[in-house]
Coordinates of C-alpha atoms (C1' of nucleotides) in Angstrom, one line a residue:
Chain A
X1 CA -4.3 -2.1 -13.0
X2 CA -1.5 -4.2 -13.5
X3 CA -1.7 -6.7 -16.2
X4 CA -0.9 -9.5 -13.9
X5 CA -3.7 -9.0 -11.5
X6 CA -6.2 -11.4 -10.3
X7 CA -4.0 -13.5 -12.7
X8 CA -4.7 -17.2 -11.5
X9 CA -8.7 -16.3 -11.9
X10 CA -8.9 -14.9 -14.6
X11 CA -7.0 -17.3 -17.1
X12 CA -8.8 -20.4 -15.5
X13 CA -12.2 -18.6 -16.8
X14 CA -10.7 -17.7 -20.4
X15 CA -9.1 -21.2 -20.9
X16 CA -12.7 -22.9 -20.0
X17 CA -14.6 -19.9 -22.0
X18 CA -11.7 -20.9 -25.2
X19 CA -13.3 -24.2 -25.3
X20 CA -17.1 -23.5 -25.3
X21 CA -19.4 -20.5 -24.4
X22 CA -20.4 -21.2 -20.8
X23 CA -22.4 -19.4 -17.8
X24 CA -20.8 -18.6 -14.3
X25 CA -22.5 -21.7 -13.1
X26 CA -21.0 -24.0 -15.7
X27 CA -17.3 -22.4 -15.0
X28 CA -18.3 -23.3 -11.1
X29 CA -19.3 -27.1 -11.9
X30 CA -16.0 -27.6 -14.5
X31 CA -13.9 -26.2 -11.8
X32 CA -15.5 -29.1 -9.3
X33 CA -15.3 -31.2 -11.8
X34 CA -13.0 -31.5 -14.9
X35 CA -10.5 -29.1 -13.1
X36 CA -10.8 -30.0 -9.6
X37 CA -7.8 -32.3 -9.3
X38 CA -5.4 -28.7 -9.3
X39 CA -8.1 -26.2 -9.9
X40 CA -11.3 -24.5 -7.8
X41 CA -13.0 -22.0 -8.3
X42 CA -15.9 -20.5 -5.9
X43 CA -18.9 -18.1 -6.9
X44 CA -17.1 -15.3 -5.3
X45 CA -14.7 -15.7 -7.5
X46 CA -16.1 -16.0 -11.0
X47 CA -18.8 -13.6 -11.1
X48 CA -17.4 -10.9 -10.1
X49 CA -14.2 -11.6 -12.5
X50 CA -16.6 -13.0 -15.4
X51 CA -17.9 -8.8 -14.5
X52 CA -14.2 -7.9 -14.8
X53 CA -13.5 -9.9 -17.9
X54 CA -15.9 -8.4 -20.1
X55 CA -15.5 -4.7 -19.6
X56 CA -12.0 -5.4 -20.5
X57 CA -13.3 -7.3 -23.6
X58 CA -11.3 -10.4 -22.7
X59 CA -14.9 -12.2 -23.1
X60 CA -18.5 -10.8 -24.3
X61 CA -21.8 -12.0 -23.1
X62 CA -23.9 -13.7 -25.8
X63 CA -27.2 -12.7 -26.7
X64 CA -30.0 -14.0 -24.5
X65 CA -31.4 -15.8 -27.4
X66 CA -28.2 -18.0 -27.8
X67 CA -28.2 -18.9 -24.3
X68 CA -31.6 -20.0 -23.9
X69 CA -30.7 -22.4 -27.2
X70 CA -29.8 -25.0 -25.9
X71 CA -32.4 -28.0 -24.0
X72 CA -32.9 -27.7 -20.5
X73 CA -31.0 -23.9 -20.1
X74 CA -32.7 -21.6 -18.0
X75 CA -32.9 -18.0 -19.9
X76 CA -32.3 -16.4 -16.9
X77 CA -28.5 -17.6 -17.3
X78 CA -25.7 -15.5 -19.2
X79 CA -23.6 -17.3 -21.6
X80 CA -19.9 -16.0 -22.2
X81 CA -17.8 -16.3 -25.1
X82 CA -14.1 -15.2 -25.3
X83 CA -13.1 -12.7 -28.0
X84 CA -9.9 -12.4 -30.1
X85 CA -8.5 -10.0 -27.9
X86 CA -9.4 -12.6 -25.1
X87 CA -7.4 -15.7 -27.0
X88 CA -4.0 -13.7 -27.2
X89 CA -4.0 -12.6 -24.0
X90 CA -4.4 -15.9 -23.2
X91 CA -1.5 -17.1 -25.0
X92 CA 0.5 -14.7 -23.8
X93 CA -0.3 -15.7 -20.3
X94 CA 0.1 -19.5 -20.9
X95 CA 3.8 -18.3 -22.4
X96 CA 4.7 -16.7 -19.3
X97 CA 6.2 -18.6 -16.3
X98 CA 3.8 -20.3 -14.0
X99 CA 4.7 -18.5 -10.6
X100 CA 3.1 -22.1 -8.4
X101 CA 2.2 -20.9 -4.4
X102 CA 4.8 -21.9 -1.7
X103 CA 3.8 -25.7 -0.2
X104 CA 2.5 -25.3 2.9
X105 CA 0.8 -28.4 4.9
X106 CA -0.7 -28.6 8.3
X107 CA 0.1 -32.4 8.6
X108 CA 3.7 -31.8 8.5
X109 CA 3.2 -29.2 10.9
X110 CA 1.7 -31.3 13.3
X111 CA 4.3 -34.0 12.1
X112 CA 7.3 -31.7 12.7
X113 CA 6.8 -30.9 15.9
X114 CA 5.2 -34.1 16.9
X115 CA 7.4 -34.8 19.9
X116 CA 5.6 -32.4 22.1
X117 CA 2.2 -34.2 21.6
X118 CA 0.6 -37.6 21.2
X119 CA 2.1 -40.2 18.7
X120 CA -1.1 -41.7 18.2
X121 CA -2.8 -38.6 17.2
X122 CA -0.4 -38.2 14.6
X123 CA -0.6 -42.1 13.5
X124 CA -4.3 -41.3 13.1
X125 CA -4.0 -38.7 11.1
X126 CA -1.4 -40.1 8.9
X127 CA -4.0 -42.9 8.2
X128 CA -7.0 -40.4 7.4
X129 CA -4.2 -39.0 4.6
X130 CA -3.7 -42.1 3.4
X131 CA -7.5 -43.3 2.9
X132 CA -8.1 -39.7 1.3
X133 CA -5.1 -40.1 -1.2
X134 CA -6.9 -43.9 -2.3
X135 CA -10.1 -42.1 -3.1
X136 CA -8.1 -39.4 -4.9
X137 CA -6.4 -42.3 -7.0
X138 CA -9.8 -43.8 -7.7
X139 CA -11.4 -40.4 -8.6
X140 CA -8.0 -39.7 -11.1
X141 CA -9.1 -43.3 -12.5
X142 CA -12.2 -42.6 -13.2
X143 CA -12.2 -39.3 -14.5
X144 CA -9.4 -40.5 -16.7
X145 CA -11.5 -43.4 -18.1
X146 CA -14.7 -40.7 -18.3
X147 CA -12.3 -38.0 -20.3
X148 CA -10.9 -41.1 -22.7
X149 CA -14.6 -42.0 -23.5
X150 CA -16.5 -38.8 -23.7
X151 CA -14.0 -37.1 -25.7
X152 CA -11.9 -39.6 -27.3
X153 CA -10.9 -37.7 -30.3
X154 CA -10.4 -34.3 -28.6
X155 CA -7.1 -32.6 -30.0
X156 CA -6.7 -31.5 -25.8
X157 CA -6.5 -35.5 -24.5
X158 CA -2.9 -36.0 -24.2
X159 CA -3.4 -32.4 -21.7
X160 CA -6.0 -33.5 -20.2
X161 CA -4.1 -37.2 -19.1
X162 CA -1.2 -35.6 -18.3
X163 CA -2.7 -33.7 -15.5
X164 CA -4.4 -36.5 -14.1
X165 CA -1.0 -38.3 -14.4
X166 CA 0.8 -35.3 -12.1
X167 CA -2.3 -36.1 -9.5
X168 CA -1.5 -40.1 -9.6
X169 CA 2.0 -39.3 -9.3
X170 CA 1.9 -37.1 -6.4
X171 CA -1.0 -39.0 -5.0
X172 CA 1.3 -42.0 -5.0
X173 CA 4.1 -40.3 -3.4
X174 CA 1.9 -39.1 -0.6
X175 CA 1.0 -42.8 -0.1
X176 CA 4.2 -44.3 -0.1
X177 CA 5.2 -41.4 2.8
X178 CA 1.9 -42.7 4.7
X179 CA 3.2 -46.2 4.9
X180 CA 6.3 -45.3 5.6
X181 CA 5.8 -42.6 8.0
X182 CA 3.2 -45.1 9.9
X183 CA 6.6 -47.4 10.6
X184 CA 8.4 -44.7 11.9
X185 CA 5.8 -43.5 14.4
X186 CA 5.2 -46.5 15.4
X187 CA 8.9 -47.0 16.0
X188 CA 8.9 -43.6 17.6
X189 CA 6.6 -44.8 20.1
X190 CA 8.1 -47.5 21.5
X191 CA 11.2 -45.1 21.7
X192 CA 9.5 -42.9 23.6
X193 CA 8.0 -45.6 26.3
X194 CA 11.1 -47.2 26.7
X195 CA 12.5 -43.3 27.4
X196 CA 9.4 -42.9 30.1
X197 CA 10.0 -46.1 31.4
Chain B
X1 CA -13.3 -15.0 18.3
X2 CA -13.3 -18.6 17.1
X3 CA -10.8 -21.1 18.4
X4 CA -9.3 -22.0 15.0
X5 CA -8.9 -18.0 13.8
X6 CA -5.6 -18.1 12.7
X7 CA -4.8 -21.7 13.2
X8 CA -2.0 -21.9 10.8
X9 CA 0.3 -19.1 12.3
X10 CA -0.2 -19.4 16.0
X11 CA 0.5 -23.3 16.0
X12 CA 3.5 -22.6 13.8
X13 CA 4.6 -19.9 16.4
X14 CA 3.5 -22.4 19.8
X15 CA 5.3 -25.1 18.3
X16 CA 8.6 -23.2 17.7
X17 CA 8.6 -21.6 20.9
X18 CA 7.9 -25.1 22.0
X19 CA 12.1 -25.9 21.1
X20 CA 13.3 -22.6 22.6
X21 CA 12.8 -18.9 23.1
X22 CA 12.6 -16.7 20.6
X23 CA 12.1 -13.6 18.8
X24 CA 10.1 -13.0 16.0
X25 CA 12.8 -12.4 13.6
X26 CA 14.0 -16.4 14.9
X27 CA 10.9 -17.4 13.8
X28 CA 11.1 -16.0 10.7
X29 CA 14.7 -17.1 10.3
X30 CA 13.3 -21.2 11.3
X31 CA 10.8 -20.7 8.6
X32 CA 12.7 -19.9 5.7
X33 CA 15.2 -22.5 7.1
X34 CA 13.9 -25.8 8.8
X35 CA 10.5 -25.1 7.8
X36 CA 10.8 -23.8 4.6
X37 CA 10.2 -27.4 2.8
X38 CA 6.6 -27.2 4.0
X39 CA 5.4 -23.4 6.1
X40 CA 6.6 -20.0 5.3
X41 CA 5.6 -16.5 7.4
X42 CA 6.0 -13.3 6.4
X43 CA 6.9 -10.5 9.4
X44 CA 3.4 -9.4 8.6
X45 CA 1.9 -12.5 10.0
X46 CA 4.4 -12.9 12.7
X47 CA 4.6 -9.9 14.7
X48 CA 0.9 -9.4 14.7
X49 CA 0.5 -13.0 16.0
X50 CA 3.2 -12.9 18.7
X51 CA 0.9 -10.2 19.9
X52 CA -2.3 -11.7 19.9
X53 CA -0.7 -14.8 21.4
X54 CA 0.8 -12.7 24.1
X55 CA -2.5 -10.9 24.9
X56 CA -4.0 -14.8 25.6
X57 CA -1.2 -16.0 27.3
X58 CA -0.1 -18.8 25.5
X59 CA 2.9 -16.8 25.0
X60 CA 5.1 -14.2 27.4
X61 CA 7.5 -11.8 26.8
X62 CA 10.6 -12.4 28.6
X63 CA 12.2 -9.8 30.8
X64 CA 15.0 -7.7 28.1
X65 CA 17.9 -9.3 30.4
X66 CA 17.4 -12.6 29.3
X67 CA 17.0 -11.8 25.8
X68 CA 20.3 -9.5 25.3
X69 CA 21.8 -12.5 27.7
X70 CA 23.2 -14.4 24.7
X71 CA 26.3 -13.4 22.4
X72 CA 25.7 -11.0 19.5
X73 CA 21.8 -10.6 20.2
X74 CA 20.7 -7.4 20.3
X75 CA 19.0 -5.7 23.1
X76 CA 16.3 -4.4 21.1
X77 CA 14.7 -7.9 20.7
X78 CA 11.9 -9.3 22.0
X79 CA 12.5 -12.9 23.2
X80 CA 9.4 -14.7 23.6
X81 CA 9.1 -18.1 25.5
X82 CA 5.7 -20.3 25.4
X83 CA 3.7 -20.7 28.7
X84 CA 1.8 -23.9 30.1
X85 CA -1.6 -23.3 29.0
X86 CA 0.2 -22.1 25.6
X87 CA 1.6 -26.2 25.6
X88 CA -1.4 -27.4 26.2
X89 CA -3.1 -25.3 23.2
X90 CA -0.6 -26.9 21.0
X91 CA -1.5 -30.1 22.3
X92 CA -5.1 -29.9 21.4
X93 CA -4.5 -28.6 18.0
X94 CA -2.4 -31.2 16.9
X95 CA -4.6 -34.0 17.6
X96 CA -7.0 -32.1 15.7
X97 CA -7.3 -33.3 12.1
X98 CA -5.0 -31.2 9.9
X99 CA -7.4 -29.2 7.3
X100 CA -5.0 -28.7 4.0
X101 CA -6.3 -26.4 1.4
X102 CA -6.7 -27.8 -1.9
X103 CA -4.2 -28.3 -4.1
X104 CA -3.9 -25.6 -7.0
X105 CA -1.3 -25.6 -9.9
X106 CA -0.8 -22.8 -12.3
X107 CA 1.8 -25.1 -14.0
X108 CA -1.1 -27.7 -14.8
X109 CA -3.8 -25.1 -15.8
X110 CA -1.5 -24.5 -18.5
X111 CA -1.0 -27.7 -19.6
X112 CA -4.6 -28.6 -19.4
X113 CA -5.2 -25.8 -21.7
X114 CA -2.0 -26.7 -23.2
X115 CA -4.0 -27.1 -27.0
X116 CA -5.0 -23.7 -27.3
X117 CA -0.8 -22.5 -26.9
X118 CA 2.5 -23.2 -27.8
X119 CA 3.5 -26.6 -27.3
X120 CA 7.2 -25.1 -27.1
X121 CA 6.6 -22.5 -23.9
X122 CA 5.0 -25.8 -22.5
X123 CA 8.1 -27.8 -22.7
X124 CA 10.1 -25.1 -21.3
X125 CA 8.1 -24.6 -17.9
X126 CA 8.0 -28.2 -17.9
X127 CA 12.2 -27.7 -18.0
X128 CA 12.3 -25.1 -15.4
X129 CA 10.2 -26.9 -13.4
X130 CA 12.4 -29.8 -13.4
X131 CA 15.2 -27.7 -12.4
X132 CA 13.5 -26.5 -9.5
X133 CA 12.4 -30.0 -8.4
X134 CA 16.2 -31.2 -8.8
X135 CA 17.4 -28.3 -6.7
X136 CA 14.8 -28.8 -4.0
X137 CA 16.0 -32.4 -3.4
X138 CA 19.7 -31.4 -3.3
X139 CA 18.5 -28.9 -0.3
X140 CA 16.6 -31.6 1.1
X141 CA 19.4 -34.2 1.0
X142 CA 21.8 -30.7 3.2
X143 CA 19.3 -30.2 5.5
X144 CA 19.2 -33.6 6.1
X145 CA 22.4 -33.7 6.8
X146 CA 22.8 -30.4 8.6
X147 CA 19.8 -31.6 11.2
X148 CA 21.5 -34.8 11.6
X149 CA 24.8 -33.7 12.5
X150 CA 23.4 -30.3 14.9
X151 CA 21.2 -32.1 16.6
X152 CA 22.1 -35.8 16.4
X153 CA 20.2 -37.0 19.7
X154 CA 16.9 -34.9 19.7
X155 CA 14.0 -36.6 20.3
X156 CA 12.4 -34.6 17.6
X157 CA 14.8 -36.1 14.9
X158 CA 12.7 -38.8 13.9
X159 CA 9.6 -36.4 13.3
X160 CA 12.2 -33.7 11.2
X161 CA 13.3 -36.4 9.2
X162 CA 9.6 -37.7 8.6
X163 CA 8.8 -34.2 6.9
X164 CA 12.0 -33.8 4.7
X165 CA 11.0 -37.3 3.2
X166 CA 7.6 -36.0 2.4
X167 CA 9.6 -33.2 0.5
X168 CA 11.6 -35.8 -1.3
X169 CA 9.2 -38.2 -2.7
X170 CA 7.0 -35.4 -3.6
X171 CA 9.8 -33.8 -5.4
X172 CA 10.5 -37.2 -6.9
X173 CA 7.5 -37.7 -8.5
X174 CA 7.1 -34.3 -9.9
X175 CA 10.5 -34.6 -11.7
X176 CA 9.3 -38.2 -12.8
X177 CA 5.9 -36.0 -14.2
X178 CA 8.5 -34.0 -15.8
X179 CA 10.3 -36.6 -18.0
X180 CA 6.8 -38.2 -18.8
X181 CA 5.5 -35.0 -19.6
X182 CA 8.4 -33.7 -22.1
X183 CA 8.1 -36.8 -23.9
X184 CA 4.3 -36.4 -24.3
X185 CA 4.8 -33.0 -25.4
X186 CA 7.2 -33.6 -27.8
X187 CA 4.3 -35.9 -29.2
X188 CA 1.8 -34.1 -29.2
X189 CA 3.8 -30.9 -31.0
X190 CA 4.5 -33.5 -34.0
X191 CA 1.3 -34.6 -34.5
X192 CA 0.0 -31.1 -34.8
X193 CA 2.3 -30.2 -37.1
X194 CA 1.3 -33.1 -39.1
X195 CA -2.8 -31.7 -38.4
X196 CA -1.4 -28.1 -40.0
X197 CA 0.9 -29.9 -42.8
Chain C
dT1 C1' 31.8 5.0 5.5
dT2 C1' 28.9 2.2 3.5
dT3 C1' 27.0 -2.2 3.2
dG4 C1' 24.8 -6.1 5.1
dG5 C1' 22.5 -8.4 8.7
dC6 C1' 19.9 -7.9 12.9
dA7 C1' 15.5 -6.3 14.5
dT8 C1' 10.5 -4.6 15.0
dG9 C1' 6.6 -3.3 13.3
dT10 C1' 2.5 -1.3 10.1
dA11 C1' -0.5 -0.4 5.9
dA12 C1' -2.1 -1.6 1.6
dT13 C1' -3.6 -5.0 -1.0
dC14 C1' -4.8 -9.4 -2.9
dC15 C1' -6.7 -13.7 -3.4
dG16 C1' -9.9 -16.7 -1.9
dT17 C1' -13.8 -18.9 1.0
dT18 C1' -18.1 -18.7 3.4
dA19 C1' -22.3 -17.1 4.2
dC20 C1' -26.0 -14.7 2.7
dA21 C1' -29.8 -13.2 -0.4
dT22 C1' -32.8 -14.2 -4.1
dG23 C1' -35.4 -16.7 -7.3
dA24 C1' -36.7 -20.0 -11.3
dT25 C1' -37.6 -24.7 -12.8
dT26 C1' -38.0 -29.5 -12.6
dA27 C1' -38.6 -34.1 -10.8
dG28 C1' -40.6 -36.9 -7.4
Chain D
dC1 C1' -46.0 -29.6 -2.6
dT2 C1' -41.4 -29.8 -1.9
dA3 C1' -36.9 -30.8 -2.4
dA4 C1' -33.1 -30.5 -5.4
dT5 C1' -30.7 -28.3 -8.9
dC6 C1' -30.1 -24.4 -11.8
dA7 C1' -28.7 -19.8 -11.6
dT8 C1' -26.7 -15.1 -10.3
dG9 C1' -24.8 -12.3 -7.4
dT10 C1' -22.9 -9.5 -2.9
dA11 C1' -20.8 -8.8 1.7
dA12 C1' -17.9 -10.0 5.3
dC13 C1' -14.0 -11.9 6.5
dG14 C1' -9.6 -14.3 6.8
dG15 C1' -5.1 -15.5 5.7
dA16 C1' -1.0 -14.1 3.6
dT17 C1' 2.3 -11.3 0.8
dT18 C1' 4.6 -7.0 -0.3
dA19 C1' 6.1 -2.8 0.4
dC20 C1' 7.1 0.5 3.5
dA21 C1' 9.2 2.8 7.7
dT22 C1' 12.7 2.8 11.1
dG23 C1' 16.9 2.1 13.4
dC24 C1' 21.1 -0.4 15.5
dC25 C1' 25.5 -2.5 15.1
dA26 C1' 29.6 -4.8 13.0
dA27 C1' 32.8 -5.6 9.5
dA28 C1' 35.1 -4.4 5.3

DNA sequence: TTTGGCATGTAATCCGTTACATGATTAG
DNA sequence: CTAATCATGTAACGGATTACATGCCAAA
């Protein structure tokens, strides 16, 4: 098995696991929450890696005791912790070049070819991206604000920001295109009328 | 078989052969060319689609005359042209609201974990990153160019220029990211030296 | 003659989502 | 009681890449 395997998985779950024991079910809410803004995680995912992880001894599964500790935990959940052996190869991954997906996007798709269809369509859609990229920025906001507050003297902050700040940025770029690119089409439009006509 | 089973590809494919004929290896050519800033296929999605696409007639073969017809092709490939009902498939899908998948960043899940590492191997994939960003936007800025001098008076240009200004501004802000970030980093290294000291 | 570009295709594999199956506990 | 949430897992499937297999043709 090669050691780079399953690679974008598996180092989400021992990063989490390097700041607190968790259970599948906590990975799964972090990844919706904390992480979401460049990071998911489903069920299919985690359990059968968290499996993965631990007979490689990347992570161990606490005592049944420990995990039933704390208020409110169910004991039918399995806490994980990551070992020694976990944290370096950890580090080593985190050293090694991040190796980030082609972009791909349906809207410029649609966008690219949009003289064979309806310009309206395509102003419509432009607009949905636009009002999703305002929530986005609100969620940044607030998450921001809830990260600053909850954890104010947590050594990871300044990481923690800065990855909300690549979502604002890129969030604001998106919107800026959306304003923009709503001129154009509308521009193209009347173009194409004035061709018909 | 569902409607949108394999959305990405086929409309990728319809809307290329939507410009001209072509063969698959075209396609593949246009997509690691004009397209590359936002879709990429592998052969291994093409050829199978072509097929599939052929078999519902949204696509047709054409006869081995016309495709040897033009200089230097070869008579071993397989032009393909788009049909009527194949135009109006396109149609429909692009006034259907584009579904992106969620954004994902390996680059970010190390700097979120960024604490438990070397603030160092941080900076430099922050470097490299930049690097990247500054050699997509030179590309950007030549096809640009390229696509307005080649094709000057198609209709389409407006739409072709609306996606390579996505590029841009999303390149843009993820080099501005970049210089934020390095500062940041540079920070937050000192003032764990200091924690250590 | 050998290298590189044209050209088509398949098989293995991976990464990831969705849907399914199951059940405990808690708050209303 | 019942709905929501906590909690763990599997199976099926889909979308995409990579590597492989094959062969032609032109230019250096």
């Amino acid at each position: 098995m090669s050691p780079e395997r399953n690679a974008s998985t598996r180092f989400a779950i021992l990063g989490l696991l390097g700041l607190e024991p968790m259970s599948g079910y906590d990975i799964r809410r972090a990844s919706s929450d904390t992480l979401r803004h460049f990071w998911h995680e489903s069920y299919g995912q985690i359990y059968p890696t968290l499996a993965t992880l631990a007979r490689e001894k990347l992570i161990r599964e606490l005592p049944p005791a420990r995990a039933a500790a704390k208020p409110g935990a169910r004991a039918s959940r399995k806490l994980y912790a990551i070992t020694p052996a976990g944290r370096r190869a950890f580090a080593v991954w985190q050293e090694s070049a991040p190796r980030e997906r082609p972009f791909r996007s349906e809207m410029l798709l649609r966008v690219f070819f949009g003289d064979a269809g309806s310009a309206h369509a395509l102003r419509e859609h432009v607009g949905r991206l636009a009002k999703e990229e305002t929530a986005r920025l609100a969620s940044y906001r607030a998450l921001a604000r809830r990260l600053r507050s909850e954890a104010a003297s947590h050594p990871s902050q300044p990481y923690w920001q800065a990855t909300l700040r690549y979502g604002q940025l890129r969030s604001e770029a998106a919107l800026a295109w959306c304003r923009e690119t709503s001129r154009t089409l509308g521009k193209a439009r009347l173009a194409k009328k004035r061709a018909h006509a």
